[in-house]
Coordinates of C-alpha atoms and ligand atoms in Angstrom, one line a residue:
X1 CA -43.5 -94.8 -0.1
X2 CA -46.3 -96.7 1.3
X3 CA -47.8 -94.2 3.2
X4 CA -47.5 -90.4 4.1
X5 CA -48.6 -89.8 7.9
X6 CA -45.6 -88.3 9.2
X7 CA -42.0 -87.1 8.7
X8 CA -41.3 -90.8 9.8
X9 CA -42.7 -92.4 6.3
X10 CA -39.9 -90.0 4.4
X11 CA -36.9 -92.2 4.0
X12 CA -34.8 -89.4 2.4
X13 CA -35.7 -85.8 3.8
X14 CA -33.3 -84.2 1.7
X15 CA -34.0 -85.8 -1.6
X16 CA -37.8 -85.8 -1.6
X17 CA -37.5 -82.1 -1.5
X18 CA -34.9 -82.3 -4.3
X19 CA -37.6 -84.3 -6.2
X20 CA -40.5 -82.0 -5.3
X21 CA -38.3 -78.8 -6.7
X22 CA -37.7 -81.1 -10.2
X23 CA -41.2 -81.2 -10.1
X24 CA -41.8 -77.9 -9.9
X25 CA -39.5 -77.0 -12.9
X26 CA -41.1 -80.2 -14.8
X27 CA -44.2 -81.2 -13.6
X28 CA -45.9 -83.5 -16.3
X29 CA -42.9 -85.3 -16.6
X30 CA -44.9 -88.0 -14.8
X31 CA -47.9 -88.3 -16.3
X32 CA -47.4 -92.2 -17.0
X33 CA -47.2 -93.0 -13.2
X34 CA -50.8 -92.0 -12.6
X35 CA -52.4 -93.1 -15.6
X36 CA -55.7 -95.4 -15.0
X37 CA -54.5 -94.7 -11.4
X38 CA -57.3 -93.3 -8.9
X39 CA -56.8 -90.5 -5.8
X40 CA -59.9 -90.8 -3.2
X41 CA -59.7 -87.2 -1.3
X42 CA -61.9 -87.7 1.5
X43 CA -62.8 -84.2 3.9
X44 CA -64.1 -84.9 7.6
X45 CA -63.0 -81.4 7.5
X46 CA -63.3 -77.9 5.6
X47 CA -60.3 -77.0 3.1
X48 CA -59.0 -74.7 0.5
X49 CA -55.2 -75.3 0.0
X50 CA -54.8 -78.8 0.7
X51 CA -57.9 -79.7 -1.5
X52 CA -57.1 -78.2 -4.5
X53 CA -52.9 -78.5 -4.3
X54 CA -53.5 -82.1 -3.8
X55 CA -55.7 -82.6 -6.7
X56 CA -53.4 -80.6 -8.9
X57 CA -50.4 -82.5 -8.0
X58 CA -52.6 -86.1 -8.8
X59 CA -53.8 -84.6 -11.9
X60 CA -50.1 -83.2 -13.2
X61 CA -49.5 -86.9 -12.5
X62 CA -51.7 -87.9 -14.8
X63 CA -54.2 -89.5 -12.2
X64 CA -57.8 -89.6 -11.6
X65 CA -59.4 -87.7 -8.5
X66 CA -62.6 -88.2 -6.2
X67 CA -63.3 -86.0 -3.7
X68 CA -65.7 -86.8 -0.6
X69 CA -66.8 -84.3 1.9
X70 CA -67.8 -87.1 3.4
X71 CA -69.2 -84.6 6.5
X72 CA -71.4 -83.1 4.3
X73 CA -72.0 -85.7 1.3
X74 CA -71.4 -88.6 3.0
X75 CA -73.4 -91.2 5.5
X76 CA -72.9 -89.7 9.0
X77 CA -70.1 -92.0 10.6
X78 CA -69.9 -94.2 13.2
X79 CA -66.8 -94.4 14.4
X80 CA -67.2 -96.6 17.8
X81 CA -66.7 -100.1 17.5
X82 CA -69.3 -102.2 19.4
X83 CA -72.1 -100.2 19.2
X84 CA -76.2 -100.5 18.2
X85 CA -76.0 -98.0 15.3
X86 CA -79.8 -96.9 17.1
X87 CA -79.3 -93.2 17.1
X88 CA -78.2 -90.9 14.1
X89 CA -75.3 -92.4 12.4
X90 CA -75.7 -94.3 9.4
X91 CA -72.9 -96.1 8.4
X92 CA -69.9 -97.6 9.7
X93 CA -66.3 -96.7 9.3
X94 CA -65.6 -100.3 8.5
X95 CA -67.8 -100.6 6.0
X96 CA -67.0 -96.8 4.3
X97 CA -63.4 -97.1 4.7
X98 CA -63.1 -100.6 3.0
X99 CA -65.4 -99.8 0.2
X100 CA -63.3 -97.0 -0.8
X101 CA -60.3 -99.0 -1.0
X102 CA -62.4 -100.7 -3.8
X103 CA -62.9 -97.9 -5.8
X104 CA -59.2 -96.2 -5.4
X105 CA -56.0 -96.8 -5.3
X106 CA -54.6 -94.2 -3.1
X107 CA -56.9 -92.5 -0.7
X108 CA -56.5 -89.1 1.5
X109 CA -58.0 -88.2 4.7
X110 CA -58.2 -85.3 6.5
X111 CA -59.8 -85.7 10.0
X112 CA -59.3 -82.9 12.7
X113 CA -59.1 -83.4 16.7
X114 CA -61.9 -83.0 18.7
X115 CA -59.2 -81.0 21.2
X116 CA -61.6 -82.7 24.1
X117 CA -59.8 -85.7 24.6
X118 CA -56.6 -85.5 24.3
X119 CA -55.7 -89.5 24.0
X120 CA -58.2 -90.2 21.7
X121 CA -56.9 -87.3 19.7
X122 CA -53.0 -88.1 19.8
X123 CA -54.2 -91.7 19.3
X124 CA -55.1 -90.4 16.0
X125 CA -58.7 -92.9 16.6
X126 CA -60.5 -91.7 13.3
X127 CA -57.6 -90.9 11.3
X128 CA -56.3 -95.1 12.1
X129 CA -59.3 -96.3 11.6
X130 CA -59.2 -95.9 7.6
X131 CA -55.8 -96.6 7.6
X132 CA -57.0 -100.0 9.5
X133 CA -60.5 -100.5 7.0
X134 CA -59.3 -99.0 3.9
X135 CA -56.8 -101.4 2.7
X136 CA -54.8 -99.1 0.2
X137 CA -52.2 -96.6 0.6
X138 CA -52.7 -93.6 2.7
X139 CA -51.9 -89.9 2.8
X140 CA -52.4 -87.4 6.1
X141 CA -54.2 -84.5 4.5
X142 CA -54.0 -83.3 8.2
X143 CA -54.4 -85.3 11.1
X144 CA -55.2 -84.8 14.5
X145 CA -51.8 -84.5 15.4
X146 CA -50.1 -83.5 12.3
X147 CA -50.0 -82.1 8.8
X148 CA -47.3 -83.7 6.5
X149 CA -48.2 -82.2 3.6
X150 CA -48.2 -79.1 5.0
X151 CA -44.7 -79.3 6.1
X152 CA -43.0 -80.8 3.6
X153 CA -44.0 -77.5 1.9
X154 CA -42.8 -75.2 4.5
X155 CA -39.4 -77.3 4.5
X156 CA -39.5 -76.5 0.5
X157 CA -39.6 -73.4 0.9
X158 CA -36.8 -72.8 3.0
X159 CA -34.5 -74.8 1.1
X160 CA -35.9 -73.3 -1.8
X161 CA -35.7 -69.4 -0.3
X162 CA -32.6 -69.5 2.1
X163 CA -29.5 -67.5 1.5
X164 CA -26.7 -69.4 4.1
X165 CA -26.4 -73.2 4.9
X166 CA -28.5 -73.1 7.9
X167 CA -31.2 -70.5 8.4
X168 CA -32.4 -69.7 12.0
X169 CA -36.0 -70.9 11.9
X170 CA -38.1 -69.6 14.6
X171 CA -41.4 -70.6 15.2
X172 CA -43.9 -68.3 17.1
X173 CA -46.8 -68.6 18.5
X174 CA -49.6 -66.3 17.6
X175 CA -52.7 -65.0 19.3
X176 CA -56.5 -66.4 18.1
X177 CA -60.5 -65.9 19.4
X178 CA -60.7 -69.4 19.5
X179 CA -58.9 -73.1 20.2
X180 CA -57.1 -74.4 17.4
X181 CA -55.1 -77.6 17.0
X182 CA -51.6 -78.4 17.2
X183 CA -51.3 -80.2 14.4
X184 CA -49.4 -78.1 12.2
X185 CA -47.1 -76.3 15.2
X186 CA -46.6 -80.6 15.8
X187 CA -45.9 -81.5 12.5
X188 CA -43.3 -78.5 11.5
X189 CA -41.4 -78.6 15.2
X190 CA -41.0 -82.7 14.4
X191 CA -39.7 -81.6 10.2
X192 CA -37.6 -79.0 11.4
X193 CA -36.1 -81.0 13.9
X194 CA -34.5 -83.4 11.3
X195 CA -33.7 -80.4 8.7
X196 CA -30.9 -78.6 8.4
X197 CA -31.9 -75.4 10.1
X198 CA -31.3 -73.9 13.7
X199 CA -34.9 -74.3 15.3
X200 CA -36.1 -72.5 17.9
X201 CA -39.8 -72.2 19.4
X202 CA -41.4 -68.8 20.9
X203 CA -44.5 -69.0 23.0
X204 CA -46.2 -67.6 25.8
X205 CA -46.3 -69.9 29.1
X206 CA -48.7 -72.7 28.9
X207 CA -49.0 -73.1 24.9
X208 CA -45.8 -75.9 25.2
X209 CA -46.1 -78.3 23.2
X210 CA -46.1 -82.4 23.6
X211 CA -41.7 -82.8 24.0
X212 CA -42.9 -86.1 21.4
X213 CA -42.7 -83.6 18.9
X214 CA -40.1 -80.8 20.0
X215 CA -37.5 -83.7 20.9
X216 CA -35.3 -81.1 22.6
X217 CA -35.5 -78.3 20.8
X218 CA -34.8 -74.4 21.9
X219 CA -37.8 -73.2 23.3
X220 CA -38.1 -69.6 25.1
X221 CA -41.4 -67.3 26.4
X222 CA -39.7 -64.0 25.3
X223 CA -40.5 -63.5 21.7
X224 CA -37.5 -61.0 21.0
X225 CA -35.1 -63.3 22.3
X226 CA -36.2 -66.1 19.6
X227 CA -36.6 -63.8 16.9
X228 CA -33.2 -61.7 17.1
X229 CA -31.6 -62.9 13.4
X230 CA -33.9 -64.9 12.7
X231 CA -34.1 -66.0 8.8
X232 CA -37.3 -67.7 8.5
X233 CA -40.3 -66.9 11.2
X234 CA -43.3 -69.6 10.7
X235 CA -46.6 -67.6 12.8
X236 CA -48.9 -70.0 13.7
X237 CA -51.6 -69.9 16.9
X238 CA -52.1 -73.4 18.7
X239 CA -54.1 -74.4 21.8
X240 CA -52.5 -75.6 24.6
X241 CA -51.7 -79.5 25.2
X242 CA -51.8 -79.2 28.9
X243 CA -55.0 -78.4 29.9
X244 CA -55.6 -79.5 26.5
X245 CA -57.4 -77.9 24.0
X246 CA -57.3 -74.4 26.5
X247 CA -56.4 -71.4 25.6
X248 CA -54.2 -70.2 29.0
X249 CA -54.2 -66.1 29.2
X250 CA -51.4 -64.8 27.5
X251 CA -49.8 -61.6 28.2
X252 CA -48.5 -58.8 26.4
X253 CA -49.3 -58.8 22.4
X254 CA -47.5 -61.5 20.1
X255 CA -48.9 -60.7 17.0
X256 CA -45.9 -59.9 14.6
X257 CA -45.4 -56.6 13.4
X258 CA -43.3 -55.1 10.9
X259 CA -41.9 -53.1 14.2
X260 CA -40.9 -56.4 15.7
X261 CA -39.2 -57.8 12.5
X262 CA -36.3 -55.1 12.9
X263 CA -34.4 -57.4 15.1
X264 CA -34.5 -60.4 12.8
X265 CA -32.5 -61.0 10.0
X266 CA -35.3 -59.2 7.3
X267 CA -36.5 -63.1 8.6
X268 CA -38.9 -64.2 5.8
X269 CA -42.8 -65.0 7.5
X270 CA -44.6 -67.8 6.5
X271 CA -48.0 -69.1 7.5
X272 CA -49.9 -72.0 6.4
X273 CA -52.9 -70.2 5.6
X274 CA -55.7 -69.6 6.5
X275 CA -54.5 -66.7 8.4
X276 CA -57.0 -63.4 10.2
X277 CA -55.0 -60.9 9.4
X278 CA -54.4 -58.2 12.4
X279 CA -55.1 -61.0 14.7
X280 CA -53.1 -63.8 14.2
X281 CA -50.3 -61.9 11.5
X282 CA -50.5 -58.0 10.6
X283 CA -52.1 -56.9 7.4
X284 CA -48.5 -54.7 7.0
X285 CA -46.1 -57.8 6.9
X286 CA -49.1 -60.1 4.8
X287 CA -48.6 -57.3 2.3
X288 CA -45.4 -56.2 2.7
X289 CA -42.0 -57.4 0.8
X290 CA -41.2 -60.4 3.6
X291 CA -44.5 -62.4 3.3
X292 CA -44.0 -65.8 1.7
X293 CA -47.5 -66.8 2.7
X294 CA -48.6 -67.2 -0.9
X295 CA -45.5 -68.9 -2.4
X296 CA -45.6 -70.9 0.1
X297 CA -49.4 -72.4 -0.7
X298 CA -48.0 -72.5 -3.9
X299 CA -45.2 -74.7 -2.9
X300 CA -48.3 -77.2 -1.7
X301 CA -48.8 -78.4 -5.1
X302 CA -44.5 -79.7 -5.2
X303 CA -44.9 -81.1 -2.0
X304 CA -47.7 -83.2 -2.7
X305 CA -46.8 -84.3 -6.0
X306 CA -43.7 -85.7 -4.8
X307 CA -45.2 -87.7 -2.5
X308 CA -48.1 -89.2 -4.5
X309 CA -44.8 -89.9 -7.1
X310 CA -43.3 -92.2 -4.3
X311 CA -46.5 -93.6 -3.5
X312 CA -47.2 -94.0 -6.8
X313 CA -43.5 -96.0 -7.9
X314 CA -44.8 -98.1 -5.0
X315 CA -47.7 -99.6 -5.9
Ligands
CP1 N1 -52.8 -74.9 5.1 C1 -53.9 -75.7 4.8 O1 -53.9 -76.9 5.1 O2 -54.9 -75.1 4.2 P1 -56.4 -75.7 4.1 O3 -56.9 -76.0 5.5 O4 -57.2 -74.6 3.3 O5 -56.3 -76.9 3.3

């Protein structure tokens, strides 16, 4: 694998989570690959799970690790092209990007949307421009528009968790103060899509999301409806892509309740974390017997460590 920006870059869907569940069972079977072998973690953005999974999986792989917060430790960026760098940035992307493809030989990024402009964002601009400058392989540690890593692990724990063929996966939509991306509802509509699941989407009207990643898929406004023997429900708020980046009134409440999970199929809830409870997800089902929330952060670690292994066979 040369690089790891999207579902697209996985050759084998089935297999790499194959590999990342070997992993899990073995994982310093490995440790040769990443010998003398350096992982650049670079932060535009704040992190818990994906930080530290990633790191674990490039250690238990016997690599090195740098992280950069580059927001906080860095230069400040400039990220136009054809500019007089005359006000506060420091330093170019050009110039940071391709000096870290000297030191490493595998580099991360994480780089959130701005959610004002909505073709710069699904143009991925800052996320392309270090794959563009940096020279060396590349791994989404959440995009603009995605967040591979993430799903990978969500699609682990399914496979891992499911108890028939091919689990009804819904995935809901869930209230928030405040305009967050779409990059994770994006990224696990577009994995789910080419899994072996039935998919469908539950959200109020407004919050659809670009058809580039649903490609088709079963989407209904009544929450009930989608969630009526369901197996796996994945909770997640997202702002809306049209008018993007708004959060269009919503009516009645879709926060998931252990009330509301009586019509599923004792459906399994997952989350990618980080999660307000009795907003976004209610305390009673993050505590209760049906939360995979936590095993599924867990699963972070197998997801990344299989893809650093392919990256890795492929240097
Ligand atoms: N789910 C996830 O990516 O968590 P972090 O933002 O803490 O890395």
């Amino acid at each position: 694998m040369k690089q790891f920006t999207s579902v697209k870059d996985v050759t084998d869907l089935k297999a790499i989570v194959a590999e990342a569940l070997v992993l899990k069972k073995d994982p310093f079977a490995y440790q040769h690959l990443g010998k003398n072998k350096m992982l650049g973690l670079v932060f535009l953005n704040p992190s818990l799970r994906t930080r530290m999974s990633t790191q674990k999986a490039a250690l238990n792989l016997g690599m090195n690790v740098m992280v950069l917060n580059i927001d906080k430790e860095g230069w400040a960026l400039e990220l136009r092209d054809n500019v007089v760098m005359n006000g506060t940035t420091v330093e170019h992307i050009r110039e940071a990007a391709a000096v870290m493809g000297e030191y490493l030989d595998i580099i991360g990024v994480r780089s959130f949307p701005g959610l004002k402009d909505r073709n710069e964002d699904y143009t991925e601009v800052i996320f392309n421009k270090f794959v563009e400058y940096c020279g060396i392989p590349i791994v989404s540690l959440e995009s603009a528009t995605r967040h591979p890593l993430q799903s990978l692990a969500d699609l682990i724990t399914i496979e891992e968790l499911k108890t028939k063929a091919r689990p009804k996966v819904v995935l809901t939509w869930a209230p928030h103060i405040k305009p967050l991306p779409q990059a994770v509802p994006n990224s696990f509509a577009e994995w789910m899509c080419k899994a072996d699941v039935d998919f469908v989407i539950t959200q109020p009207k407004g919050y659809e999301l670009s058809t580039d990643f649903t490609n088709g898929t079963t989407i209904t406004y009544n929450q009930d409806e989608a969630l009526a023997d369901a197996d796996f429900i994945y909770v997640k708020n997202w702002s809306a892509y049209e008018p993007y980046g708004q959060m269009p009134e919503v009516n009645g409440n879709w926060m998931l309740t252990n009330d509301r999970l009586k019509i599923t199929n004792n459906a399994k809830v997952m989350h990618c974390l980080p999660v307000r409870r009795d907003l976004e997800l209610s305390a009673e089902i993050l505590d209760g017997p049906n939360s995979l929330v936590v095993h599924e952060a867990g699963n972070r670690v197998w997801a990344a460590q299989a893809v650093l292994k392919q990256m890795l066979e492929a240097l």
